[in-house]
């Protein structure tokens, strides 16, 4: 778990700001995660604004609201117990959301070049464009390279390899549809290899993309009750 945390934290550090292609957007998500025969089902709606702020309101579990931004400032509110946790950690950046670079029309390299990755190799196989990206010096402790496979302009596969050249993560993007002139995957399957004998498989289905609505604006103004107990 610590290794996975460090990998994600590295990927979302030091990313420059760029112009988004929306004022606000919302999307529904149904997530099913399987690990060691344990199944977890989550249902939520995520709201983004052009500053990078994100508000995730969960229907399952129905007591959870998460508010975060691009820098990793996060507020986690439990409405059932009226408690709140606040932190500042890059792991919780809104950029860690797997749709972030799609709704911002940055799917050519999924943001890798913006965090210092360098294109090492590119080739075409059976009509698919395959690129390999090597990390900056600070990232070499986590990765040997990251591979992206594009079909036409759309990424369909993402692969992470560690320093020993072992695959530690696979991501599959599929069922692309157009929303607000953007082609976005409505299904994503992720496999995290925790060790040689253990992995976590998760599948997320996205639906009902809504761009630039008043309802989105209101949800993005969500305020945690002032009497919520702060947990440290």
Coordinates of C-alpha atoms in Angstrom, one line a residue:
X1 CA 0.0 0.0 0.0
X2 CA 2.8 2.4 0.8
X3 CA 4.4 1.7 -2.5
X4 CA 1.2 2.5 -4.3
X5 CA 0.8 5.7 -2.3
X6 CA 4.3 6.9 -3.3
X7 CA 3.7 6.1 -7.0
X8 CA 0.4 8.1 -7.1
X9 CA 1.9 10.9 -5.1
X10 CA 4.8 11.3 -7.5
X11 CA 2.6 11.3 -10.5
X12 CA 0.6 14.3 -9.3
X13 CA 3.3 16.5 -7.9
X14 CA 4.6 19.6 -9.6
X15 CA 2.0 19.7 -12.5
X16 CA 1.6 23.2 -14.0
X17 CA -1.8 24.8 -14.4
X18 CA -3.4 24.9 -17.8
X19 CA -6.7 26.2 -19.2
X20 CA -9.7 23.8 -18.8
X21 CA -12.3 23.4 -21.5
X22 CA -15.3 23.8 -19.2
X23 CA -16.6 26.0 -16.4
X24 CA -18.0 23.1 -14.5
X25 CA -18.8 19.4 -15.1
X26 CA -20.4 16.6 -13.2
X27 CA -20.4 12.8 -13.8
X28 CA -21.9 9.8 -12.1
X29 CA -19.7 6.8 -11.3
X30 CA -20.4 3.2 -10.3
X31 CA -17.3 1.5 -9.0
X32 CA -16.8 -2.2 -8.3
X33 CA -13.5 -3.2 -6.6
X34 CA -12.4 -6.8 -5.9
X35 CA -9.5 -7.9 -3.7
X36 CA -9.0 -11.3 -2.1
X37 CA -12.6 -12.2 -2.9
X38 CA -13.8 -9.1 -1.1
X39 CA -16.1 -6.9 -3.2
X40 CA -16.7 -3.2 -2.6
X41 CA -19.3 -1.3 -4.5
X42 CA -19.3 2.5 -4.6
X43 CA -21.7 5.0 -6.2
X44 CA -21.0 8.8 -6.4
X45 CA -21.3 11.9 -8.4
X46 CA -18.2 14.0 -8.9
X47 CA -18.3 17.8 -9.6
X48 CA -15.4 19.7 -11.1
X49 CA -14.9 23.4 -11.7
X50 CA -12.3 25.2 -13.9
X51 CA -10.0 25.9 -10.9
X52 CA -9.5 22.1 -10.4
X53 CA -11.8 21.9 -7.4
X54 CA -13.7 18.7 -7.1
X55 CA -16.6 17.7 -4.9
X56 CA -17.5 14.0 -4.7
X57 CA -20.9 13.3 -3.2
X58 CA -21.5 9.6 -2.5
X59 CA -24.8 7.7 -2.8
X60 CA -23.1 4.5 -1.5
X61 CA -22.0 4.9 1.2
X62 CA -24.6 7.7 1.5
X63 CA -22.8 9.6 4.3
X64 CA -19.6 10.7 2.6
X65 CA -18.6 13.9 0.9
X66 CA -15.0 14.6 -0.3
X67 CA -13.8 18.1 -1.3
X68 CA -10.4 18.5 -2.9
X69 CA -8.3 20.5 -5.3
X70 CA -5.3 20.1 -7.6
X71 CA -2.8 20.7 -4.8
X72 CA -4.2 17.9 -2.7
X73 CA -6.0 20.0 -0.1
X74 CA -8.8 17.7 1.0
X75 CA -11.8 17.7 3.3
X76 CA -13.6 14.4 4.0
X77 CA -17.0 14.8 5.7
X78 CA -19.0 12.0 7.3
X79 CA -22.5 13.3 7.5
X80 CA -23.7 10.3 9.6
X81 CA -21.3 11.1 12.4
X82 CA -21.0 14.8 11.6
X83 CA -17.2 14.5 11.6
X84 CA -14.6 16.0 9.3
X85 CA -11.0 15.1 8.4
X86 CA -8.8 17.7 6.7
X87 CA -5.4 17.1 5.1
X88 CA -2.9 18.4 2.6
X89 CA -1.5 15.6 0.6
X90 CA -0.8 15.2 -3.2
X91 CA -2.3 11.7 -3.1
X92 CA -5.7 13.4 -2.8
X93 CA -5.3 15.8 -5.7
X94 CA -8.2 16.1 -8.1
X95 CA -5.6 15.3 -10.8
X96 CA -5.6 11.7 -9.4
X97 CA -9.1 11.2 -10.8
X98 CA -8.8 9.0 -13.8
X99 CA -11.0 11.2 -16.0
X100 CA -9.2 14.5 -15.2
X101 CA -7.0 14.6 -18.3
X102 CA -9.9 13.5 -20.5
X103 CA -12.3 16.2 -19.5
X104 CA -9.4 18.7 -19.9
X105 CA -8.5 17.3 -23.4
X106 CA -5.1 16.2 -22.4
X107 CA -5.3 12.6 -23.4
X108 CA -2.4 12.6 -25.8
X109 CA 0.0 11.7 -23.0
X110 CA -2.3 11.7 -19.9
X111 CA -0.3 14.5 -18.4
X112 CA 3.1 12.6 -18.3
X113 CA 5.1 15.3 -20.1
X114 CA 3.8 17.9 -17.7
X115 CA 5.4 16.1 -14.7
X116 CA 8.7 15.6 -16.4
X117 CA 8.4 12.3 -18.2
X118 CA 10.2 12.1 -21.5
X119 CA 9.2 10.2 -24.6
X120 CA 11.7 7.3 -25.1
X121 CA 10.1 5.3 -27.9
X122 CA 7.1 5.3 -30.2
X123 CA 6.0 2.8 -32.7
X124 CA 2.9 1.6 -34.6
X125 CA 1.7 -2.0 -34.4
X126 CA -1.5 -3.2 -36.1
X127 CA -2.8 0.3 -36.3
X128 CA -2.1 1.1 -32.6
X129 CA 0.3 3.8 -31.5
X130 CA 2.5 2.7 -28.7
X131 CA 4.6 5.2 -26.7
X132 CA 7.0 4.6 -23.8
X133 CA 7.8 7.3 -21.3
X134 CA 10.7 7.4 -19.0
X135 CA 10.5 9.3 -15.7
X136 CA 12.6 12.3 -14.5
X137 CA 15.4 11.5 -12.1
X138 CA 13.1 11.7 -9.0
X139 CA 10.8 9.2 -10.5
X140 CA 13.3 6.5 -11.3
X141 CA 13.0 5.1 -7.8
X142 CA 9.4 4.2 -8.7
X143 CA 9.4 3.4 -12.5
X144 CA 11.5 2.2 -15.3
X145 CA 8.9 3.5 -17.8
X146 CA 5.2 3.9 -18.5
X147 CA 3.6 2.7 -21.7
X148 CA 0.5 4.2 -23.4
X149 CA -1.4 2.6 -26.2
X150 CA -3.6 4.8 -28.4
X151 CA -6.2 3.7 -30.9
X152 CA -6.7 6.7 -33.2
X153 CA -6.6 9.6 -30.7
X154 CA -7.8 7.7 -27.7
X155 CA -5.7 5.9 -25.1
X156 CA -7.0 2.4 -24.6
X157 CA -4.2 1.0 -22.3
X158 CA -1.8 2.3 -19.7
X159 CA 1.0 0.3 -18.2
X160 CA 3.3 1.0 -15.3
X161 CA 6.6 -0.8 -14.8
X162 CA 8.8 -0.6 -11.7
X163 CA 12.6 -0.4 -11.5
X164 CA 12.8 -4.2 -12.0
X165 CA 10.8 -3.9 -15.1
X166 CA 7.8 -5.7 -13.5
X167 CA 4.3 -4.6 -14.4
X168 CA 2.7 -3.0 -11.3
X169 CA -0.4 -1.4 -12.8
X170 CA -2.6 -1.8 -15.9
X171 CA -5.4 0.5 -16.9
X172 CA -7.9 -0.2 -19.7
X173 CA -10.0 2.6 -21.2
X174 CA -13.0 1.7 -23.4
X175 CA -16.6 2.5 -24.5
X176 CA -15.7 6.0 -25.6
X177 CA -18.5 8.5 -26.2
X178 CA -18.7 12.2 -27.1
X179 CA -19.6 14.8 -24.4
X180 CA -19.2 18.5 -24.9
X181 CA -17.1 17.9 -28.0
X182 CA -14.8 15.6 -26.0
X183 CA -14.4 11.9 -26.5
X184 CA -14.3 10.3 -23.1
X185 CA -14.2 6.7 -21.9
X186 CA -17.3 5.6 -20.1
X187 CA -15.7 2.5 -18.7
X188 CA -12.3 2.0 -17.0
X189 CA -10.8 -1.2 -15.6
X190 CA -7.7 -1.0 -13.4
X191 CA -5.5 -3.8 -12.1
X192 CA -3.0 -3.0 -9.3
X193 CA -0.4 -5.6 -8.6
X194 CA 0.2 -5.3 -4.9
X195 CA 2.7 -8.1 -4.9
X196 CA 3.4 -11.3 -6.8
X197 CA 0.4 -13.1 -5.3
X198 CA -2.1 -10.3 -4.8
X199 CA -3.8 -7.8 -7.0
X200 CA -6.8 -5.4 -6.9
X201 CA -9.2 -5.2 -9.8
X202 CA -11.6 -2.3 -10.1
X203 CA -14.1 -1.3 -12.8
X204 CA -15.7 2.1 -13.0
X205 CA -18.7 2.9 -15.2
X206 CA -19.3 6.6 -15.9
X207 CA -22.6 8.2 -17.0
X208 CA -24.6 11.3 -17.3
X209 CA -21.9 13.9 -18.0
X210 CA -23.3 17.4 -17.4
X211 CA -21.3 20.4 -18.5
X212 CA -21.8 24.0 -17.4
X213 CA -25.0 23.8 -15.4
X214 CA -26.3 25.8 -12.4
X215 CA -26.8 22.6 -10.4
X216 CA -23.1 21.9 -10.8
X217 CA -22.3 25.4 -9.5
X218 CA -24.4 24.8 -6.4
X219 CA -22.9 21.5 -5.6
X220 CA -19.4 22.9 -5.9
X221 CA -20.3 25.4 -3.2
X222 CA -20.9 22.5 -0.7
X223 CA -20.1 23.6 2.8
X224 CA -19.3 21.3 5.7
X225 CA -21.5 22.2 8.8
X226 CA -19.7 24.5 11.2
X227 CA -20.5 22.2 14.1
X228 CA -18.8 19.2 12.5
X229 CA -16.2 17.6 14.8
X230 CA -12.7 17.8 13.4
X231 CA -10.8 14.5 13.7
X232 CA -7.1 14.7 13.7

